[in-house]
Coordinates of C-alpha atoms and ligand atoms in Angstrom, one line a residue:
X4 CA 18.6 7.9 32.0
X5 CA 18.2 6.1 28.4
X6 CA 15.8 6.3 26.3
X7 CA 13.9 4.6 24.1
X8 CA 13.1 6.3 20.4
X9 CA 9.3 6.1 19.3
X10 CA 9.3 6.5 15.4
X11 CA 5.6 6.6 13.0
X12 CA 5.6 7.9 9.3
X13 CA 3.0 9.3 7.3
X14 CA 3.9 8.7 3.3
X15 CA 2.1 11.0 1.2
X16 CA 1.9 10.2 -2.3
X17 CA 0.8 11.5 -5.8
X18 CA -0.5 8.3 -7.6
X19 CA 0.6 8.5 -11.2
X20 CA -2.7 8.8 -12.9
X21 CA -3.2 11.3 -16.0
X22 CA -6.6 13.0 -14.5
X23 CA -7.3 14.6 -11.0
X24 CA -9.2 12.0 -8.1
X25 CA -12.3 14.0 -8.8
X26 CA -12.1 15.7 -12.4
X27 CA -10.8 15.7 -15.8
X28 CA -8.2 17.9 -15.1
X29 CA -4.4 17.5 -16.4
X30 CA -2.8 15.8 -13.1
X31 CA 0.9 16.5 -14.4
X32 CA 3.5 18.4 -12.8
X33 CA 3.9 21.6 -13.2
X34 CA 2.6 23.4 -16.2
X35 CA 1.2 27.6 -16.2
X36 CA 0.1 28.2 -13.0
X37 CA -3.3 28.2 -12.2
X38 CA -3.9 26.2 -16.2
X39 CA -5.2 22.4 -15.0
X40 CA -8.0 24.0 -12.9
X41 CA -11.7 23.4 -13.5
X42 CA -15.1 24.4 -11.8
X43 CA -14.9 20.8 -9.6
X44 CA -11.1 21.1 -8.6
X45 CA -11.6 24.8 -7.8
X46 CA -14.7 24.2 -5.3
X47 CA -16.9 26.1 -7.4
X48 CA -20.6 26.0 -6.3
X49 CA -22.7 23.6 -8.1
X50 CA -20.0 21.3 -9.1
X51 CA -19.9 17.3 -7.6
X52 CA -16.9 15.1 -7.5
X53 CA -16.8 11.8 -9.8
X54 CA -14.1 9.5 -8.5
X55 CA -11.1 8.5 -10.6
X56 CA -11.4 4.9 -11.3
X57 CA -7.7 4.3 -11.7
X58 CA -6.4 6.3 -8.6
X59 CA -9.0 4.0 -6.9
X60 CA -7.0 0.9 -8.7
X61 CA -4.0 2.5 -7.6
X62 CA -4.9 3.0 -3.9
X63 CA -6.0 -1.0 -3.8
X64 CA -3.1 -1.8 -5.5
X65 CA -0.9 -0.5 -2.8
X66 CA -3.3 -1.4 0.0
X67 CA -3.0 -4.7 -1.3
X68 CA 0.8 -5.0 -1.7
X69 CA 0.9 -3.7 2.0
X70 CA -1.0 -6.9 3.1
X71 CA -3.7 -4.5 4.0
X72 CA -7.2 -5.9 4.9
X73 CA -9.7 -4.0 2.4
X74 CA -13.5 -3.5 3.4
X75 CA -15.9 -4.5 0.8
X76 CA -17.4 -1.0 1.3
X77 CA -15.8 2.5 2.5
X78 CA -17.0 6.1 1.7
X79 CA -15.4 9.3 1.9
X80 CA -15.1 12.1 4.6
X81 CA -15.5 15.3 4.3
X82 CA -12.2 17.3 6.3
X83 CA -13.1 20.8 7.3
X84 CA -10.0 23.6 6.9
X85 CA -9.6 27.1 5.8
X86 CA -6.1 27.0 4.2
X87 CA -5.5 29.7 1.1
X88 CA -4.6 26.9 -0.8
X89 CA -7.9 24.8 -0.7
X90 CA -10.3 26.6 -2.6
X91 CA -13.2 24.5 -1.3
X92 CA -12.2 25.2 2.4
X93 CA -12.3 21.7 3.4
X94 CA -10.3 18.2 1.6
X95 CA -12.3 14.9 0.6
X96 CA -10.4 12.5 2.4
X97 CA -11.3 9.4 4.2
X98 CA -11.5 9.3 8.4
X99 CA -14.1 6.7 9.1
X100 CA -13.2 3.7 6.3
X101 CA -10.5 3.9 5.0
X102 CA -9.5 1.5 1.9
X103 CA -7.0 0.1 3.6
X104 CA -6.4 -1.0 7.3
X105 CA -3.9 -3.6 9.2
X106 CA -1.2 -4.0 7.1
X107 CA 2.1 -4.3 7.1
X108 CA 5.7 -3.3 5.3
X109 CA 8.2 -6.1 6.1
X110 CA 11.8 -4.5 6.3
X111 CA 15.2 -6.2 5.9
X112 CA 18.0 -4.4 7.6
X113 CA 21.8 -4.1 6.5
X114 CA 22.3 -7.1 9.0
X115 CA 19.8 -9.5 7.0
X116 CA 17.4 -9.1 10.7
X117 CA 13.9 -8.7 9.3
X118 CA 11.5 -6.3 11.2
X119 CA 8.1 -5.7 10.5
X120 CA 6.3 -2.4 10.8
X121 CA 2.2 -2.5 11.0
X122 CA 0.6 0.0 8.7
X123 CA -2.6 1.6 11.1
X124 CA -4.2 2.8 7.5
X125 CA -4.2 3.4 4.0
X126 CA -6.4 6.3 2.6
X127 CA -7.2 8.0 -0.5
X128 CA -7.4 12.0 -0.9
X129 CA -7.3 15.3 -2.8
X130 CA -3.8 17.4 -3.1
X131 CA -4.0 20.8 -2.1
X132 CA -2.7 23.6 -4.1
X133 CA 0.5 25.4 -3.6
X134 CA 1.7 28.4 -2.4
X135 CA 4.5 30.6 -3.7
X136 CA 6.4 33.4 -1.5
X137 CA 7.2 36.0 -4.0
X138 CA 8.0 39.6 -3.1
X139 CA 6.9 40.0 0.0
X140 CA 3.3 38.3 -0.7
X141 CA 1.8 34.9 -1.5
X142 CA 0.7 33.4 -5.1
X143 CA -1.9 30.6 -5.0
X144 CA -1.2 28.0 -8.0
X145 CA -3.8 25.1 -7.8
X146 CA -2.8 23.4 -10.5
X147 CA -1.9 20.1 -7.6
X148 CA -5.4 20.7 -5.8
X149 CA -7.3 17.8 -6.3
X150 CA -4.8 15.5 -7.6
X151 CA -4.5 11.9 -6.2
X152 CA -2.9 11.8 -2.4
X153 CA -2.3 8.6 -0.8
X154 CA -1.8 8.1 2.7
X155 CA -0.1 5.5 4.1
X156 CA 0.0 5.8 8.1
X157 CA 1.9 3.9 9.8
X158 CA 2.2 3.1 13.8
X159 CA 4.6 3.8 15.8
X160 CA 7.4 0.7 15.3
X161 CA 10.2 2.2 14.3
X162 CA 12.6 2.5 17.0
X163 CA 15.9 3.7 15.6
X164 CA 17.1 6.1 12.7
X165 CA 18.7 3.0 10.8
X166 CA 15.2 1.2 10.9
X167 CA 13.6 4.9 9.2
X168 CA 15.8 5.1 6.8
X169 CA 15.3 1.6 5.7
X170 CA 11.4 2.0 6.1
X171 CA 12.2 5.1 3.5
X172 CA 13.4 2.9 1.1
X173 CA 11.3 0.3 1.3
X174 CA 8.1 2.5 0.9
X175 CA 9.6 4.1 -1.7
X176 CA 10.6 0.8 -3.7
X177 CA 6.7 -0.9 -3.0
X178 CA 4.9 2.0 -4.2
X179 CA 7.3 2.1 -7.5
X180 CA 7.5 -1.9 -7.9
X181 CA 3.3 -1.2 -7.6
X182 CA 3.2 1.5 -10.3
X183 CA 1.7 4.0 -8.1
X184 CA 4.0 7.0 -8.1
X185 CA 6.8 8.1 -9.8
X186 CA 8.1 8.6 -6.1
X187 CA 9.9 12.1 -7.4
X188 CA 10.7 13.6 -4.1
X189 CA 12.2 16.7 -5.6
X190 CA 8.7 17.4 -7.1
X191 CA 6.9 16.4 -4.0
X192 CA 5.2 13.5 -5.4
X193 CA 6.7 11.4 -2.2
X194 CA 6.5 13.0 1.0
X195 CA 7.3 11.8 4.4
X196 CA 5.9 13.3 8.1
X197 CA 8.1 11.8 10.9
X198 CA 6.4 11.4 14.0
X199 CA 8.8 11.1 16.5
X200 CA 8.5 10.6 20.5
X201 CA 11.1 9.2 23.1
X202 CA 10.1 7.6 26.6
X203 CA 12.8 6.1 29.1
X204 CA 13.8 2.3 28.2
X205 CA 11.1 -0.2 29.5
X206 CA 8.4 2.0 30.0
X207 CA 5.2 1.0 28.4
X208 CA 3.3 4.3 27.9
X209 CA 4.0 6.3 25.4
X210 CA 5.9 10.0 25.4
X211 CA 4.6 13.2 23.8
X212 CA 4.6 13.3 19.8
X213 CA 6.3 15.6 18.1
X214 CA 5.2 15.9 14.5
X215 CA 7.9 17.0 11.3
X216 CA 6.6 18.7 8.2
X217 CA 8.8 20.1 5.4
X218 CA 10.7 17.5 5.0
X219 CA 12.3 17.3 1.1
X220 CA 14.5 14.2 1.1
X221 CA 14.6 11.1 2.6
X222 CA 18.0 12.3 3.6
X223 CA 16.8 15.3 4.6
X224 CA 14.3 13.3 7.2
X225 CA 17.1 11.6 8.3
X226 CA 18.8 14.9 9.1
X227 CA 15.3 15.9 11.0
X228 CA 14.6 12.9 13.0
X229 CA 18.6 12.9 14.0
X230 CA 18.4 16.6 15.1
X231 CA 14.8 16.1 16.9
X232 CA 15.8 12.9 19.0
X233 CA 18.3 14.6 20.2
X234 CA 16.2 18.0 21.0
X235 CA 13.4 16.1 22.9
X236 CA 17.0 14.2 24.9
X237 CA 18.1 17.4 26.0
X238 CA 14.6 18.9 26.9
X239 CA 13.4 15.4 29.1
X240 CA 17.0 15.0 30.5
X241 CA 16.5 19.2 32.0
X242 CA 13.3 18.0 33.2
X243 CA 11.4 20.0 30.7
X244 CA 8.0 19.1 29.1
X245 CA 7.5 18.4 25.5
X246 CA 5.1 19.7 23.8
X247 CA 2.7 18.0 21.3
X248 CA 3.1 20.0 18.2
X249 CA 4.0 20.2 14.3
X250 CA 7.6 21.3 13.7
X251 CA 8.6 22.4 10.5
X252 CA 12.2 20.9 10.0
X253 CA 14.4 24.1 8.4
X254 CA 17.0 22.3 5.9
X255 CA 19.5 25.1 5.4
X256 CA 20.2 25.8 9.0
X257 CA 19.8 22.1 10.1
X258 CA 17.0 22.8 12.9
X259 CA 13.3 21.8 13.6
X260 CA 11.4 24.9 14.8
X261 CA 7.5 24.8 16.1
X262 CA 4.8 25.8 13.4
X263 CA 1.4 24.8 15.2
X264 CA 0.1 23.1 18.1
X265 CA -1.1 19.5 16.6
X266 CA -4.8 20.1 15.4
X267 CA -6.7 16.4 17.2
X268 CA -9.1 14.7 14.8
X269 CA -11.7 16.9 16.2
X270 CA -10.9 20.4 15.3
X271 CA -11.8 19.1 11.7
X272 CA -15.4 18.1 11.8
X273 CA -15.3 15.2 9.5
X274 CA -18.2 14.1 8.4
X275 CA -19.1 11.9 6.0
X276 CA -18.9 13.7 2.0
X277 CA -22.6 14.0 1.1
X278 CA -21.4 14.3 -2.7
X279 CA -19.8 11.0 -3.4
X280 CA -21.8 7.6 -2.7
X281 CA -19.9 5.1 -1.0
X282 CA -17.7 2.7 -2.4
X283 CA -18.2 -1.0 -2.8
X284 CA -15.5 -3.6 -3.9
X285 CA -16.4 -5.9 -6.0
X286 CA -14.5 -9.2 -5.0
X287 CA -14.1 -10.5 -8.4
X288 CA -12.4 -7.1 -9.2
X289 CA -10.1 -7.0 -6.3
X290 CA -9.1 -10.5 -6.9
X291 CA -7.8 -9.6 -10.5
X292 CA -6.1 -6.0 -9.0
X293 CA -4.3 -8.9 -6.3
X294 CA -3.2 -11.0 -9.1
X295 CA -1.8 -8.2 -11.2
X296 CA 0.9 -7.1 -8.3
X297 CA 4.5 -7.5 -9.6
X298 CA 6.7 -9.7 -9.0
X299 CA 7.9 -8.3 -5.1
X300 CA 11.6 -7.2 -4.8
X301 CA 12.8 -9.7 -2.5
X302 CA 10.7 -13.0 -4.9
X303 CA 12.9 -11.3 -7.6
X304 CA 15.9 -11.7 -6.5
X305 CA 15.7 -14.6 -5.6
X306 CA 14.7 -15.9 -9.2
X307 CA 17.7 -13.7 -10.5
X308 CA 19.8 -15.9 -8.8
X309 CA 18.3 -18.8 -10.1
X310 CA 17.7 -17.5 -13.6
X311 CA 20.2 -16.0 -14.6
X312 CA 22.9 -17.2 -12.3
X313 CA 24.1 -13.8 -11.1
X314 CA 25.8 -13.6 -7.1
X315 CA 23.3 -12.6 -4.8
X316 CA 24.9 -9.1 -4.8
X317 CA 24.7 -8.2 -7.9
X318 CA 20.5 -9.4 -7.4
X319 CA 20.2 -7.0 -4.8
X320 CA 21.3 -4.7 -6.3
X321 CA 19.5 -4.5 -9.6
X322 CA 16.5 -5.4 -7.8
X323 CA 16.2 -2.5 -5.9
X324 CA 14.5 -0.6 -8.1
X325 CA 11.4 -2.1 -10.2
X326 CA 12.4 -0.1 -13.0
X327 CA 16.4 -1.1 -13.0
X328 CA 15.3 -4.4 -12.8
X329 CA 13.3 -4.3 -15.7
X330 CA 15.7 -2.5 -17.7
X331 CA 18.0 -5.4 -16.7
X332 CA 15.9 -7.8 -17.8
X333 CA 15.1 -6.5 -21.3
X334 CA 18.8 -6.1 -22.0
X335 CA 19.4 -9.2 -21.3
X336 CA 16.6 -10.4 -23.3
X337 CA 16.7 -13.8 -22.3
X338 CA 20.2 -14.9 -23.5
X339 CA 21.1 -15.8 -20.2
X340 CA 24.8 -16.4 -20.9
X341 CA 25.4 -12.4 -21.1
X342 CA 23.6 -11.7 -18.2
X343 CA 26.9 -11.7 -16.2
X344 CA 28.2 -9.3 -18.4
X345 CA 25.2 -6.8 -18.8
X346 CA 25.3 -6.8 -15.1
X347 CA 29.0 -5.7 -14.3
X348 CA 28.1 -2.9 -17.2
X349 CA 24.7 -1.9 -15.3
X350 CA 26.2 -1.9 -11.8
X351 CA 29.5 -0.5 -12.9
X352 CA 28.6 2.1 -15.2
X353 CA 25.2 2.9 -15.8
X354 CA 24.1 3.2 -12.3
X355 CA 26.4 5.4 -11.7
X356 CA 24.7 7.9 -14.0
X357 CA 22.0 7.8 -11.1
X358 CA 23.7 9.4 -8.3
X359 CA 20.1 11.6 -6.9
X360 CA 16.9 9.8 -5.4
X361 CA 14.7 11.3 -7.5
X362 CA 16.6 10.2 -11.1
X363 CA 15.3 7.3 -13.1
X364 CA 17.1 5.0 -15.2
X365 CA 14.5 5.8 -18.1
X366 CA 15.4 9.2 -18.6
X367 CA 19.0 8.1 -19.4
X368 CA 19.9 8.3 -23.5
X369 CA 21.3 4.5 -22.9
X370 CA 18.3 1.9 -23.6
X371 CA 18.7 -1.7 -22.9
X372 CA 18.5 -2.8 -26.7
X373 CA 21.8 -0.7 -26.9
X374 CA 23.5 -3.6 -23.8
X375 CA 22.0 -6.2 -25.6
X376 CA 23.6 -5.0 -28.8
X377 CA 27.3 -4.5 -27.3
X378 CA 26.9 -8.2 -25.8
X379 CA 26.3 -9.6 -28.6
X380 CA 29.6 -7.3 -30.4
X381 CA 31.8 -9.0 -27.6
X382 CA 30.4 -12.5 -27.7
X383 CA 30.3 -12.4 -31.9
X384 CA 34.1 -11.6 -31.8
X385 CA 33.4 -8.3 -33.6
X386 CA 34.9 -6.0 -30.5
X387 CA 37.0 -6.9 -27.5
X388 CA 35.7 -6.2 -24.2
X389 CA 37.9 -3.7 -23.6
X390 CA 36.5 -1.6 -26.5
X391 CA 33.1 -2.4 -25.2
X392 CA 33.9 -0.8 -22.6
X393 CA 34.9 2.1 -24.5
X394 CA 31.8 2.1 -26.8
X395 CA 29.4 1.7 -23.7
X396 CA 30.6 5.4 -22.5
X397 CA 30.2 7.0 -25.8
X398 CA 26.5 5.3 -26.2
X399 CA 25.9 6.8 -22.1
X400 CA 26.8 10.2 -23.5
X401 CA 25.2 10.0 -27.2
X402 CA 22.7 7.5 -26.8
X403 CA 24.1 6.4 -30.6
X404 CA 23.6 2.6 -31.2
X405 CA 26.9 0.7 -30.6
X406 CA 27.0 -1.0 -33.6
X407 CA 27.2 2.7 -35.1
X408 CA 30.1 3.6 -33.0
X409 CA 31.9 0.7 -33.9
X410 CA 31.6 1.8 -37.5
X411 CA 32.3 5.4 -37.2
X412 CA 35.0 4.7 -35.6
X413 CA 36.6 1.8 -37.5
X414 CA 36.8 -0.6 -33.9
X415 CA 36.2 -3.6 -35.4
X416 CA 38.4 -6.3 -33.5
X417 CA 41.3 -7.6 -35.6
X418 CA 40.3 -10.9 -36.0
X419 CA 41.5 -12.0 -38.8
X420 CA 44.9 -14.1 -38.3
X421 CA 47.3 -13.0 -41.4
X422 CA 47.0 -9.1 -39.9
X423 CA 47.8 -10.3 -35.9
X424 CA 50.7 -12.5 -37.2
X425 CA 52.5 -9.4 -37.8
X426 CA 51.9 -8.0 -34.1
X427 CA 52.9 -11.7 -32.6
X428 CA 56.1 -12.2 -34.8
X429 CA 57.0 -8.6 -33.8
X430 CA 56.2 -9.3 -30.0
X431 CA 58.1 -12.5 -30.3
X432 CA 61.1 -10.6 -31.6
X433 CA 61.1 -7.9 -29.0
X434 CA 60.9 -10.0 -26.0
X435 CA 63.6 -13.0 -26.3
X436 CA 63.9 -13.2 -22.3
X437 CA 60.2 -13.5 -21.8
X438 CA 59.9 -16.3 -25.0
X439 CA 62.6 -18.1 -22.9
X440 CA 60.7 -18.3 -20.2
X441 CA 57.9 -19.1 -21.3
X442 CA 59.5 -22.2 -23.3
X443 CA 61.6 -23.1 -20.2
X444 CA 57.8 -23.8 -18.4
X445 CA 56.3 -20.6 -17.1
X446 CA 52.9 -20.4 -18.8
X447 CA 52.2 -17.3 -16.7
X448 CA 54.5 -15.3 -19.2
X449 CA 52.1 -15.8 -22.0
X450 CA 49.2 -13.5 -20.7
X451 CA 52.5 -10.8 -20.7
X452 CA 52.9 -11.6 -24.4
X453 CA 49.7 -11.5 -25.1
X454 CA 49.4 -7.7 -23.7
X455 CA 52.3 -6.6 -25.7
X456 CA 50.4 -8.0 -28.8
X457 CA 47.1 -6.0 -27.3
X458 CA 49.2 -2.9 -26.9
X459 CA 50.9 -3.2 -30.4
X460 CA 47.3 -3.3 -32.0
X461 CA 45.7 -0.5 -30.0
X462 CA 43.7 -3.1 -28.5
X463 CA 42.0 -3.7 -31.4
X464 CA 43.1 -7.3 -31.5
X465 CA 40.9 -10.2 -31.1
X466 CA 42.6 -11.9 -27.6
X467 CA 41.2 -15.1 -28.1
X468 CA 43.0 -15.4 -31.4
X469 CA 46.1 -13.6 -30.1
X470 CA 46.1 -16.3 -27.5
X471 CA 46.3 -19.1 -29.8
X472 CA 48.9 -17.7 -32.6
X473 CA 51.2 -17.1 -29.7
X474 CA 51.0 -20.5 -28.4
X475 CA 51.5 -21.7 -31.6
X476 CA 54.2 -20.1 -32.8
X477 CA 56.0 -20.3 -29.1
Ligands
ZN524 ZN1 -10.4 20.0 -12.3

């Protein structure tokens, strides 16, 4: 029998906001354990909640770029469970009205065939603490409880692995096009739960969830949700029941093993959170949060194409990421005749320096001013572009200004004519067979000559200029 894959994802995110959702507290990674804590964040008695106003901006600002419909009022819930991590034994979260409901993220597949997947809900929520295994027993570090969670859930329309992985990557590029995470997967800030379910092709109903935690990469989910299909295949085609449970997917041995039966909405007594007042939107508000979205990464392409007049390939690429594509764009700086140029250097080199998910082309020591510098080196006459070349690697390692380099190391293009004459008459003398030919008619010859001349000079010679004295004196 075949069978049809039934794929939902829950993206959990750490808005980038400086505070907690409900505090003051330092909402940065990492730090002493146990240092940004205070009486609210640790469930102290006595304490109330004030809500963030910009993780609230940040939740719209998704919900909105998600084409989600947003109620003009929604409250909070309160979700009841003991974990050692929760100090206040239960998470404000919302179950009732959430910020965000019917939206949905449109995908475009390897293929160009454009599939859309409808987002059920988009809530806001308080982080939990962390727990650390060390030496046989557990250390709490709530440093992460109560900062900013967002939860995008979506349904259940993803029906293959290549459609995930896209939906990955798309999630991952709105929420960092928006501003709302740093999307660090490594440091848990993106997160994703694969719900996964098969049922044989045609049949309408749907087949028991299975549920993945744990899962650290988007290729690791991939890895999961590969390994998982093909678990519940075996189980269904032996005739044996799947359960509805969490799994937590085990990275280092490459399996998916159960951790829980799957808690229903009910074994967490939500009620509605008697210590915030509900929320309303104030239209005039929202309207200005909907006109502040970027740009979206498919619009921009587009108008990189038609700005800049750069292949479509090349748009795609440095589109893909928000903050490549502004990088890009403040290189280039508006002199749209070096945009070509700045692109081959971006796509061929400096991306290049971004092999992991999780790096980010402003942590690099290379800034655009430095590409906007070295284009205007080349397109001055100063350097040739094959020391550009050379100068761009030294500024990737260094992060020295180009202009600097050039100095230091005396590049400066030969351009000035009585110094190549020597190199051309030289060439000319050296090469009487290929000076025949070229006289006899074959202009091909010349960009030989013209190498020679290159060589002789250490490259340093200004080609343009080589170019001519040869045809002259030839
Ligand atoms: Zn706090």
């Amino acid at each position: 029998m075949s069978y049809e894959i039934v794929i939902g994802l829950e993206t959990h995110t750490e808005l980038h906001t400086r505070s907690k959702v409900f505090c003051r507290c330092d909402a940065g990674f990492g730090g002493e354990p146990n240092s940004h804590v205070c009486p609210v964040c640790l469930g102290l008695p006595g304490t109330l909640p004030v809500l963030n106003r910009r993780s609230l901006e940040l939740a719209l600002l998704t919900a909105l770029a998600l084409e989600c419909e947003i109620p003009a009022r929604f409250q909070f819930d309160r979700k009841n469970y003991y974990y050692p991590d929760l100090p206040k034994n239960y998470q404000i979260s919302q179950e009732y009205q959430p910020l965000g409901r019917n939206g949905r993220l449109l995908l475009v597949m390897p293929d160009g065939r454009e599939k859309s997947v409808r987002i059920h809900n988009v809530h806001l929520e308080e982080d939990a603490g962390k727990l650390l295994h060390e030496g046989g027993g557990a250390l709490v570090d709530l440093n992460r409880a109560g900062t900013s969670l967002l939860e995008i859930v979506s349904y259940p329309d993803i029906a293959s692995l290549a459609e995930l992985d896209v939906y990955m990557a798309t999630m991952r590029q709105l929420l960092r096009y928006v501003g709302a995470s740093d999307c660090k997967m490594q440091e848990g800030s993106l997160r994703f739960e694969v719900n996964i379910s098969l049922r044989p092709a045609g049949a309408t109903q749907l087949g028991t969830k299975v549920e993945l935690k744990n899962i650290g990469s988007m290729k690791a989910a991939m890895r999961a949700a590969g390994y998982e299909i093909e678990r519940q295949r075996e189980a269904l085609e032996a005739g044996r029941e799947i359960v509805q449970e969490t799994r937590l997917w085990d990275e280092e041995r490459g399996v998916t093993a159960p951790m829980r039966s799957k808690e229903g909405a009910k074994d967490y007594r939500y009620f509605p959170e008697p210590d915030l007042v509900p929320v309303e939107v104030d239209a005039a508000w929202l309207e200005a949060l909907r006109r502040s979205l970027p740009e979206p990464a498919t619009a921009r392409r587009r108008r990189f194409v038609a700005q800049y007049g750069l292949p479509d390939y090349d748009a795609g690429v440095l589109t893909a990421d928000r903050q490549v594509a502004d990088w890009f764009e403040a290189a280039v700086a508006g002199r749209t005749d070096q945009a070509k140029t700045i692109s081959n250097w971006v796509m061929t080199h400096i991306l290049k320096e971004l092999p992991g998910e999780d790096d980010r082309i402003e942590d690099l020591k290379v800034k655009p001013e430095h590409l906007a510098q070295l284009a205007e080196l080349v397109s001055s006459g100063a350097i040739s572009g094959n020391q550009a070349k050379e100068v761009l690697l030294l500024v990737i390692e260094s992060g020295q200004p180009p202009a600097e380099i050039v100095e230091a190391r005396g590049m400066k293009q030969l351009s000035d004519a009585s110094l190549l004459e020597k190199f051309v008459e030289d060439v000319i003398a050296a090469n009487p067979k290929q000076v025949e030919q070229y006289r006899a008619g074959k202009e091909a010859v010349l960009g030989y000559l013209v190498g020679q001349v290159m060589k002789a000079s250490k490259g340093q010679a200004n080609p343009k200029l080589v170019n001519e004295l040869l045809r002259s004196r030839l």
